[in-house]
Coordinates of C-alpha atoms in Angstrom, one line a residue:
Chain A
M1 CA 112.3 75.5 73.1
A2 CA 108.6 74.9 72.4
S3 CA 107.1 71.7 73.5
D4 CA 103.7 70.3 74.1
R5 CA 104.0 70.5 77.8
A6 CA 101.6 73.1 79.2
V7 CA 103.3 75.9 81.3
I8 CA 99.9 77.1 82.6
E9 CA 97.0 74.8 83.3
T10 CA 93.8 75.7 85.0
A11 CA 90.9 73.3 85.6
G12 CA 87.4 74.4 86.7
L13 CA 88.9 77.6 88.2
W14 CA 86.4 79.7 90.1
K15 CA 87.0 83.0 91.8
C16 CA 84.3 84.9 93.7
Y17 CA 84.6 88.3 95.2
D18 CA 81.8 88.7 97.7
D19 CA 78.8 88.3 95.3
V20 CA 80.7 88.7 92.1
E21 CA 81.8 85.6 90.1
A22 CA 85.0 86.8 88.3
L23 CA 85.9 83.3 87.1
R24 CA 83.4 80.6 86.6
G25 CA 85.1 77.3 85.8
L26 CA 87.9 78.5 83.6
D27 CA 89.8 75.8 81.8
L28 CA 93.0 76.8 80.1
Q29 CA 96.2 75.3 78.8
V30 CA 99.1 77.4 77.7
P31 CA 101.7 75.4 75.7
S32 CA 105.4 76.0 76.5
G33 CA 107.1 78.4 74.1
S34 CA 103.9 79.9 72.9
I35 CA 102.8 83.5 72.6
F36 CA 99.4 83.1 74.1
G37 CA 96.9 86.0 73.6
F38 CA 94.2 86.1 76.3
L39 CA 91.3 88.0 75.0
G40 CA 88.2 89.3 76.7
K41 CA 86.0 92.3 77.3
N42 CA 86.6 94.6 80.2
G43 CA 85.6 92.7 83.3
A44 CA 85.7 89.3 81.6
G45 CA 88.2 87.9 84.2
K46 CA 91.5 88.4 82.4
T47 CA 93.3 90.3 85.2
T48 CA 91.8 88.0 87.9
T49 CA 93.1 85.0 86.0
I50 CA 96.7 86.4 86.0
K51 CA 96.4 87.3 89.7
V52 CA 95.4 83.8 90.5
L53 CA 98.2 82.3 88.4
L54 CA 100.7 84.4 90.4
G55 CA 99.3 83.7 93.8
M56 CA 98.1 87.3 94.3
S57 CA 94.5 86.0 94.7
R58 CA 93.4 82.6 95.9
P59 CA 90.9 80.6 93.8
T60 CA 87.5 80.0 95.3
R61 CA 87.6 76.5 93.8
G62 CA 89.3 74.6 91.0
E63 CA 93.0 74.4 90.3
A64 CA 95.7 76.6 88.7
H65 CA 99.1 75.2 88.0
V66 CA 102.1 77.0 86.6
F67 CA 105.2 75.0 85.8
G68 CA 103.4 72.2 87.6
H69 CA 103.2 74.2 90.9
S70 CA 99.9 75.0 92.5
S71 CA 99.5 78.8 92.6
A72 CA 97.2 78.6 95.6
E73 CA 100.0 77.5 97.9
S74 CA 102.2 80.2 99.4
H75 CA 105.6 78.5 98.9
S76 CA 104.9 77.0 95.5
S77 CA 103.6 80.4 94.3
V78 CA 107.0 81.8 95.2
E79 CA 108.6 79.3 92.9
I80 CA 106.2 80.3 90.1
R81 CA 107.1 84.0 90.6
R82 CA 110.8 83.1 90.6
R83 CA 110.5 81.7 87.1
S84 CA 108.0 84.3 85.9
A85 CA 107.8 88.0 85.1
F86 CA 104.7 90.1 85.4
V87 CA 103.8 93.5 84.0
S88 CA 100.5 94.9 85.4
D89 CA 98.0 96.9 83.5
E90 CA 98.7 100.1 85.4
K91 CA 102.5 99.7 85.3
D92 CA 102.7 101.3 88.8
L93 CA 106.2 101.1 90.3
Y94 CA 107.8 102.7 93.3
D95 CA 107.5 106.4 92.9
Y96 CA 110.2 107.1 95.5
M97 CA 112.9 105.3 93.5
T98 CA 114.9 106.2 90.5
V99 CA 115.1 104.1 87.4
G100 CA 118.6 102.8 88.5
E101 CA 117.4 102.0 92.0
I102 CA 114.4 100.0 90.9
V103 CA 116.5 98.1 88.4
A104 CA 119.0 97.3 91.2
F105 CA 116.2 96.4 93.6
T106 CA 114.5 94.0 91.1
R107 CA 117.8 92.5 90.0
S108 CA 118.5 91.4 93.6
F109 CA 115.6 88.9 93.6
Y110 CA 116.7 87.2 90.4
P111 CA 119.9 85.2 90.3
R112 CA 119.5 84.7 86.5
W113 CA 119.1 88.5 85.9
R114 CA 120.4 89.4 82.4
G115 CA 122.8 92.2 82.8
D116 CA 123.5 92.3 79.0
L117 CA 119.8 92.7 78.3
E118 CA 119.5 95.3 81.0
Q119 CA 122.1 97.5 79.2
Q120 CA 120.5 96.7 75.8
Y121 CA 117.0 97.7 76.9
L122 CA 118.2 100.8 78.8
R123 CA 119.6 102.0 75.5
K124 CA 116.8 100.8 73.3
F125 CA 114.1 102.3 75.5
D126 CA 116.2 105.4 76.2
L127 CA 115.9 105.1 80.0
Q128 CA 118.1 107.2 82.2
L129 CA 119.1 105.6 85.4
S130 CA 119.0 108.9 87.4
R131 CA 115.4 109.7 86.4
N132 CA 112.8 109.6 89.2
I133 CA 110.0 107.2 88.5
K134 CA 107.5 109.7 89.8
G135 CA 108.3 112.0 86.9
L136 CA 108.1 109.4 84.1
S137 CA 105.4 109.5 81.5
R138 CA 103.1 106.5 81.2
G139 CA 104.9 105.3 78.1
T140 CA 108.3 105.5 79.7
R141 CA 106.9 103.8 82.8
T142 CA 105.7 101.0 80.5
K143 CA 109.1 100.7 79.0
L144 CA 110.7 100.5 82.4
A145 CA 108.2 97.8 83.5
M146 CA 109.0 95.8 80.4
L147 CA 112.7 96.1 81.0
L148 CA 112.2 94.9 84.6
A149 CA 110.2 91.9 83.3
L150 CA 112.4 91.0 80.3
C151 CA 115.7 91.0 82.2
R152 CA 114.7 88.6 84.9
G153 CA 115.6 85.5 82.9
A154 CA 112.0 84.4 83.2
E155 CA 110.7 81.3 81.5
L156 CA 107.2 82.8 81.5
L157 CA 106.1 86.4 80.9
L158 CA 102.7 87.3 82.2
L159 CA 101.6 90.7 80.7
D160 CA 98.3 92.3 81.5
E161 CA 97.4 94.7 78.7
P162 CA 101.1 95.4 78.0
T163 CA 100.4 98.2 75.5
S164 CA 97.4 99.9 77.2
G165 CA 97.8 103.7 77.3
L166 CA 100.6 103.7 74.7
D167 CA 100.4 105.5 71.4
P168 CA 100.4 103.3 68.3
A169 CA 104.0 103.9 67.5
M170 CA 105.2 103.1 71.0
A171 CA 102.8 100.1 71.2
E172 CA 104.4 98.7 68.0
D173 CA 107.9 99.2 69.3
M174 CA 106.9 97.4 72.5
L175 CA 105.4 94.4 70.6
Q176 CA 108.5 94.2 68.3
A177 CA 110.8 94.2 71.3
L178 CA 108.6 91.5 72.9
V179 CA 108.6 89.3 69.8
A180 CA 112.4 89.7 69.3
H181 CA 112.9 88.8 73.0
V182 CA 110.8 85.7 72.8
G183 CA 112.4 84.6 69.5
R184 CA 115.8 84.9 71.2
E185 CA 115.1 83.6 74.7
G186 CA 112.4 81.1 73.9
S187 CA 110.2 82.2 76.8
T188 CA 106.4 81.6 77.0
V189 CA 104.3 84.7 76.8
F190 CA 100.8 84.9 78.3
F191 CA 99.3 88.3 77.6
S192 CA 95.9 89.7 78.1
S193 CA 94.5 92.3 75.8
H194 CA 91.5 93.6 74.1
Q195 CA 93.5 95.0 71.3
L196 CA 92.7 92.3 68.7
S197 CA 95.1 93.6 66.1
E198 CA 98.1 93.2 68.3
V199 CA 97.0 89.7 69.4
E200 CA 96.6 88.7 65.8
Q201 CA 100.0 90.3 65.1
I202 CA 102.1 88.3 67.6
A203 CA 100.1 85.5 69.2
D204 CA 100.3 81.9 68.0
H205 CA 97.7 80.7 70.5
V206 CA 94.6 82.5 71.8
A207 CA 91.8 82.0 74.3
I208 CA 88.7 84.2 74.5
I209 CA 87.3 84.6 78.0
D210 CA 83.8 85.8 78.6
Q211 CA 82.0 86.0 82.0
G212 CA 84.8 84.0 83.6
Q213 CA 84.8 81.1 81.2
A214 CA 87.1 80.3 78.2
I215 CA 84.7 80.1 75.3
V216 CA 87.2 79.8 72.5
A217 CA 90.8 78.4 72.8
G218 CA 93.4 77.0 70.5
A219 CA 96.2 77.7 68.0
L220 CA 95.3 80.9 66.1
D221 CA 95.9 79.3 62.7
D222 CA 93.6 76.4 63.6
L223 CA 90.9 78.8 64.8
R224 CA 91.1 80.8 61.6
S225 CA 90.7 77.7 59.5
Q226 CA 88.1 76.1 61.7
Y227 CA 85.7 79.0 62.0
Q228 CA 83.5 80.2 59.2
R229 CA 80.6 82.6 58.8
I230 CA 77.5 81.4 57.0
H231 CA 75.1 84.0 55.7
L232 CA 71.6 82.9 54.7
V233 CA 69.3 85.4 53.0
F234 CA 65.6 84.4 52.7
E235 CA 63.0 85.9 50.4
N236 CA 60.7 86.7 53.3
D237 CA 61.4 87.0 57.0
A238 CA 63.9 84.4 58.1
P239 CA 62.6 81.4 59.9
E240 CA 63.8 80.5 63.4
I241 CA 66.8 78.3 62.8
K242 CA 67.9 75.6 65.2
V243 CA 71.0 73.8 64.2
R244 CA 71.5 70.3 65.7
A245 CA 74.9 69.7 64.2
A246 CA 77.9 70.3 66.5
G247 CA 80.0 73.4 66.2
T248 CA 77.5 76.1 65.8
H249 CA 78.5 79.0 67.9
R250 CA 75.9 81.6 67.4
V251 CA 72.9 82.2 65.3
R252 CA 71.7 85.7 64.7
R253 CA 68.5 86.5 62.9
Q254 CA 67.7 90.0 61.5
G255 CA 64.8 90.3 59.1
R256 CA 65.5 88.2 56.1
V257 CA 69.1 87.6 57.1
V258 CA 70.5 84.9 59.3
T259 CA 74.2 84.9 60.2
I260 CA 75.8 81.8 61.7
L261 CA 79.2 81.4 63.2
S262 CA 80.3 77.9 62.9
S263 CA 83.3 76.4 64.5
S264 CA 83.1 73.2 62.5
R265 CA 84.7 72.7 59.1
G266 CA 82.5 69.8 58.5
D267 CA 79.6 69.8 56.1
A268 CA 77.0 68.8 58.5
V269 CA 76.1 72.3 59.5
I270 CA 76.0 73.5 55.9
E271 CA 73.9 70.6 54.9
E272 CA 71.5 71.2 57.7
L273 CA 71.2 74.9 56.8
R274 CA 70.6 74.2 53.1
G275 CA 67.5 72.4 54.3
Y276 CA 65.9 75.8 55.3
K277 CA 66.0 76.6 51.5
P278 CA 67.5 80.2 51.7
A279 CA 67.5 82.4 48.6
T280 CA 71.2 82.9 48.9
F281 CA 73.8 80.9 50.9
E282 CA 77.3 82.2 51.5
V283 CA 80.2 80.8 53.5
S284 CA 83.1 83.1 54.3
P285 CA 86.3 83.0 56.3
V286 CA 86.5 84.9 59.6
T287 CA 89.1 87.1 61.3
L288 CA 90.1 86.9 64.9
K289 CA 88.0 90.0 65.4
D290 CA 85.0 88.2 64.0
I291 CA 85.5 85.2 66.2
F292 CA 85.9 87.5 69.2
L293 CA 82.9 89.7 68.5
E294 CA 80.6 86.7 67.6
S295 CA 81.8 84.9 70.7
V296 CA 81.3 87.6 73.3
R297 CA 78.5 89.6 71.8
T298 CA 75.5 89.7 74.0
E299 CA 72.1 89.1 72.4
A300 CA 70.0 92.2 72.3
Chain B
M1 CA 116.5 94.5 99.5
L2 CA 113.1 94.3 101.1
W3 CA 114.7 96.0 104.1
Q4 CA 115.9 98.8 101.8
K5 CA 112.4 99.1 100.4
A6 CA 110.8 99.3 103.9
W7 CA 113.4 101.9 104.9
R8 CA 112.8 104.0 101.8
E9 CA 109.1 104.0 102.5
T10 CA 109.4 105.0 106.2
R11 CA 112.6 107.0 106.4
W12 CA 110.9 110.4 106.5
R13 CA 108.6 109.4 109.2
F14 CA 111.5 107.9 111.2
M15 CA 113.7 110.9 110.8
S16 CA 110.8 113.3 111.7
A17 CA 110.2 111.2 114.8
L18 CA 113.8 111.1 115.8
L19 CA 114.2 114.9 115.3
V20 CA 111.0 115.9 117.2
L21 CA 111.6 113.5 120.1
T22 CA 115.2 114.4 120.5
M23 CA 114.4 118.1 120.4
M24 CA 111.7 117.5 123.0
A25 CA 114.1 115.7 125.3
G26 CA 116.7 118.4 124.8
S27 CA 114.2 121.3 125.4
N28 CA 113.1 119.5 128.6
V29 CA 116.7 119.7 129.9
F30 CA 116.9 123.4 129.3
D31 CA 113.4 124.0 130.8
Y32 CA 114.7 122.8 134.1
L33 CA 116.4 126.1 135.1
A34 CA 113.4 128.2 134.2
T35 CA 111.1 125.8 136.2
Q36 CA 113.4 126.0 139.2
R37 CA 113.1 129.8 139.2
L38 CA 109.3 129.5 139.2
L39 CA 108.9 126.9 141.9
P40 CA 109.4 129.2 144.9
H41 CA 106.5 131.3 143.7
L42 CA 104.1 128.3 144.1
T43 CA 103.9 128.7 147.8
A44 CA 100.1 128.7 148.0
T45 CA 100.0 125.2 146.5
T46 CA 103.0 123.9 148.4
E47 CA 101.8 124.9 151.8
T48 CA 99.6 121.9 152.0
P49 CA 101.6 118.8 153.1
V50 CA 101.8 116.1 150.4
A51 CA 100.0 113.5 152.7
E52 CA 97.0 115.8 153.1
A53 CA 96.6 116.9 149.6
S54 CA 94.1 114.9 147.5
G55 CA 92.5 114.9 144.1
L56 CA 93.8 117.5 141.6
A57 CA 95.5 119.4 144.4
G58 CA 97.4 116.2 145.3
M59 CA 98.5 115.6 141.8
I60 CA 99.7 119.2 141.4
R61 CA 101.5 118.9 144.8
E62 CA 103.1 115.7 143.8
A63 CA 104.2 117.1 140.4
I64 CA 105.9 120.1 142.2
E65 CA 107.6 117.8 144.6
L66 CA 108.9 115.6 141.9
Q67 CA 110.3 118.4 139.9
K68 CA 112.4 119.9 142.6
D69 CA 115.4 117.9 141.5
F70 CA 116.7 117.3 138.0
R71 CA 116.1 113.6 137.8
G72 CA 112.5 114.0 139.0
F73 CA 111.9 116.9 136.6
I74 CA 113.2 114.9 133.6
W75 CA 111.1 111.9 134.5
Y76 CA 108.0 114.0 135.0
Q77 CA 108.4 116.3 132.0
A78 CA 110.1 114.1 129.5
F79 CA 109.4 110.4 130.3
R80 CA 106.0 110.7 131.9
Q81 CA 104.6 113.2 129.5
N82 CA 106.3 114.3 126.3
L83 CA 108.2 111.2 125.2
T84 CA 105.5 108.8 126.2
Q85 CA 102.7 110.7 124.5
M86 CA 104.6 111.6 121.4
G87 CA 106.3 108.1 121.5
V88 CA 102.9 106.5 121.1
F89 CA 102.0 108.8 118.2
F90 CA 105.3 108.1 116.3
A91 CA 105.1 104.3 117.1
V92 CA 101.6 104.3 115.5
L93 CA 102.9 106.4 112.6
L94 CA 105.7 104.0 111.9
G95 CA 103.4 101.0 112.1
C96 CA 100.9 102.4 109.5
G97 CA 101.1 101.5 105.8
G98 CA 102.4 98.4 104.1
L99 CA 101.3 96.2 101.4
L100 CA 97.6 97.0 101.5
H101 CA 98.4 100.8 101.4
E102 CA 100.6 100.0 98.4
S103 CA 97.6 98.5 96.7
S104 CA 95.9 101.9 96.8
K105 CA 98.8 103.4 95.1
G106 CA 99.1 100.6 92.5
S107 CA 102.6 99.3 93.2
A108 CA 101.4 96.4 95.3
L109 CA 101.1 94.1 92.2
F110 CA 104.8 94.8 91.3
T111 CA 105.7 93.9 94.9
L112 CA 103.6 90.8 94.9
S113 CA 105.1 89.6 91.6
L114 CA 108.5 89.3 93.4
P115 CA 109.6 85.8 94.5
V116 CA 109.0 86.4 98.2
T117 CA 106.2 85.4 100.6
R118 CA 103.9 87.9 102.1
K119 CA 105.3 87.0 105.5
Q120 CA 108.7 88.0 104.3
L121 CA 107.3 91.3 103.1
L122 CA 105.6 92.0 106.3
G123 CA 108.6 90.7 108.3
A124 CA 110.9 93.1 106.6
R125 CA 108.6 96.0 107.2
A126 CA 108.0 95.0 110.8
G127 CA 111.7 94.5 111.4
T128 CA 112.6 97.8 109.9
G129 CA 109.9 99.6 111.8
L130 CA 110.9 98.0 115.1
A131 CA 114.6 99.0 114.5
Q132 CA 113.4 102.5 113.8
L133 CA 111.3 102.4 116.9
F134 CA 114.2 101.2 119.0
A135 CA 116.3 104.2 117.7
I136 CA 113.6 106.7 118.5
A137 CA 113.1 105.2 121.9
M138 CA 116.8 105.2 122.8
V139 CA 118.3 108.3 121.1
P140 CA 116.1 111.0 122.7
P141 CA 116.7 109.8 126.2
L142 CA 120.4 109.6 125.5
A143 CA 120.4 113.3 124.6
I144 CA 119.5 114.1 128.2
P145 CA 122.8 112.9 129.8
L146 CA 124.6 114.5 126.9
L147 CA 123.0 117.9 127.5
A148 CA 122.6 117.9 131.2
P149 CA 126.2 119.0 132.0
S150 CA 125.6 122.2 130.0
I151 CA 123.2 123.4 132.7
G152 CA 125.3 122.0 135.5
Q153 CA 123.2 118.9 136.0
H154 CA 123.8 115.2 135.8
F155 CA 121.7 112.3 134.4
T156 CA 123.1 108.9 134.1
I157 CA 123.4 107.0 130.8
V158 CA 122.0 103.9 132.6
D159 CA 118.9 105.8 133.5
A160 CA 118.5 107.0 129.9
L161 CA 118.9 103.5 128.6
A162 CA 116.4 102.1 131.1
H163 CA 113.8 104.6 130.2
G164 CA 114.5 104.0 126.5
L165 CA 113.8 100.3 127.0
C166 CA 110.5 101.2 128.7
L167 CA 109.5 103.5 125.8
F168 CA 110.5 100.8 123.2
F169 CA 108.6 97.8 124.7
V170 CA 105.3 99.6 125.1
G171 CA 105.9 101.6 121.8
A172 CA 106.2 98.2 120.1
V173 CA 102.6 97.4 121.2
F174 CA 101.3 100.5 119.5
F175 CA 103.5 99.9 116.5
S176 CA 102.2 96.3 116.1
L177 CA 98.6 97.5 116.7
A178 CA 99.0 100.0 113.8
S179 CA 100.6 97.3 111.6
F180 CA 97.7 94.9 112.3
L181 CA 95.1 97.6 111.5
S182 CA 97.0 98.4 108.3
T183 CA 96.2 95.0 107.0
M184 CA 92.5 95.9 107.1
F185 CA 92.5 99.4 105.6
T186 CA 94.0 100.7 102.4
D187 CA 94.7 104.2 103.7
I188 CA 97.0 105.1 106.5
W189 CA 94.6 107.5 108.3
R190 CA 92.1 105.0 109.6
P191 CA 94.6 102.7 111.2
M192 CA 96.3 105.8 112.7
L193 CA 93.1 107.2 114.1
I194 CA 91.9 103.9 115.4
A195 CA 95.2 103.1 117.1
I196 CA 95.5 106.6 118.7
G197 CA 91.8 106.2 119.7
I198 CA 92.7 102.9 121.4
A199 CA 95.7 104.6 123.1
C200 CA 93.4 107.4 124.4
A201 CA 90.9 104.9 125.7
L202 CA 93.7 103.0 127.5
A203 CA 94.8 106.2 129.1
V204 CA 91.3 106.8 130.4
V205 CA 90.9 103.2 131.6
S206 CA 94.3 103.4 133.4
F207 CA 92.8 106.1 135.7
A208 CA 90.0 103.8 136.7
V209 CA 92.0 100.6 136.8
P210 CA 95.7 101.4 137.7
P211 CA 97.0 97.8 137.2
L212 CA 96.0 98.2 133.5
N213 CA 98.1 101.3 133.2
I214 CA 100.3 100.4 130.3
F215 CA 101.7 103.9 130.3
S216 CA 103.2 103.5 133.7
V217 CA 105.4 100.8 132.1
M218 CA 106.1 103.1 129.2
N219 CA 107.2 106.0 131.3
G220 CA 109.3 103.8 133.6
E221 CA 107.6 104.8 136.8
S222 CA 108.7 101.7 138.7
Y223 CA 112.3 102.3 137.5
F224 CA 112.2 106.0 138.6
K225 CA 110.7 105.2 142.0
T226 CA 112.3 101.9 142.9
G227 CA 115.2 101.4 140.4
S228 CA 113.8 98.1 139.1
L229 CA 112.8 97.7 135.5
P230 CA 109.2 96.6 134.8
W231 CA 110.0 93.1 133.5
A232 CA 106.5 91.8 133.7
G233 CA 105.4 94.9 131.7
F234 CA 108.1 94.2 129.2
L235 CA 107.1 90.6 128.8
T236 CA 103.4 91.4 128.5
S237 CA 104.2 94.1 125.9
A238 CA 106.3 91.7 123.9
V239 CA 103.6 89.0 124.0
I240 CA 100.9 91.5 122.9
A241 CA 103.1 92.9 120.1
T242 CA 104.1 89.5 118.8
A243 CA 100.4 88.4 118.8
L244 CA 99.4 91.5 116.9
L245 CA 102.2 91.0 114.3
Y246 CA 101.3 87.4 113.9
S247 CA 97.6 88.3 113.4
A248 CA 98.8 90.9 110.8
A249 CA 100.8 88.2 108.9
E250 CA 97.8 85.8 109.0
T251 CA 95.4 88.5 107.8
M252 CA 97.8 89.5 105.0
E253 CA 98.3 85.9 104.0
R254 CA 94.6 85.4 103.4
R255 CA 94.0 88.7 101.6
D256 CA 93.3 88.8 97.8
F257 CA 94.9 91.6 95.7

């Protein structure tokens, strides 16, 4: 199912709300068949991005395409939503309906609705058709929202913080269900999260967004092998270090220690740093959490 | 299924409106006998000939004269007052709410993720609301010919339907006004208060400028007095209601969620 074709493509995407710039030139490419983790701090622009992709918000400038359709146009955004499923952060559904009624309601919009999956997930998530949505716990509501998304026969699942508010056991169940579904159906998943562990657990591609811009993006394995942390310890106070070589993400200086996050495997950065003659020099691999924290950390 | 959603969201308002307005129309029928018993005691007011009475006295005098027969009583009590006033209120109530109000409850994102346009969402809600408005404009007047024989009176179904149409067309203006205002506010209270405020202002203006009296179209005054339906008023109401619903659709189309 996977191919190199991008299901989601944004180019120079800006979204301004009054005087707030939620997105500031976001460039993004989500390959078909991937599980794409979209990481960022609160307020980084994750939810805004999803809303723009689904045509819920109009971009101020720039372009957003899903399945090659512009999300800014009313009718093409309908086509995007016909082929996509979305689960919002809050998982709010219609309180005045029962589980059975909202399943029937949602089913009516999707000709490719999977009745077999509906029965399967009703059993798996222990959802009773006669229960009123108003009385459901947040966890059960999340399960119902996931059922409504997974049964649509969607080629793309857009999930905004899919496990927020769930206890670890329930979050794990949900992720397993998602991975199994994607493995079976071959859908593309684009999910936002600030739970780094779950992104690392299921994603094969990630992008880190900060202040409305994608600052890191790529295949997770490539990022892990590409990024490295370099520790330099000096005998006295560390000198101010300016690295000219490409691929230096962040330099932090604290007393005698300088820590550098490099996104380049090449030796140029290392060679350049050795020129500062540190007392010790150490290169170590980084986790996704390291990449995330180093990328979005604001200098004190 | 969007129709079903719209129905589920408004059914209690609709049923309350239907019940209250039908009870009002019915109680007006049964009030007739009691009023007839009281009328002979109003000799002091009725001594002045209609032509000579002016101001408030003239209005009271006219009201008494109108209510001397059943048709006049029903028009004065039901169509000119109760059903028109409460009809405006319930038309506004039915028009309030919608997608923006849903956003305050959180379910708007689920709705917006469905493969439908915002115009379809608004259209389903407006269509459902107008159908409900039609029912609450027609059913209560039809209760009158149904109940009139029980007190030995007669009221034609044609009269009831004609007045129902008058209630519906002008009610549609207030429904559409509330729908339009609901695309600007996330709660339902502000659209409701503003729409009712506008209705009150129109009532005041209609005293000063009688040609602008939209309520004389709603209460079917011309039909009661001359037997002809206010077609110009219907057309004007339909144009205003359409313009307001179109504006609501355009406003909703541009809105970010």
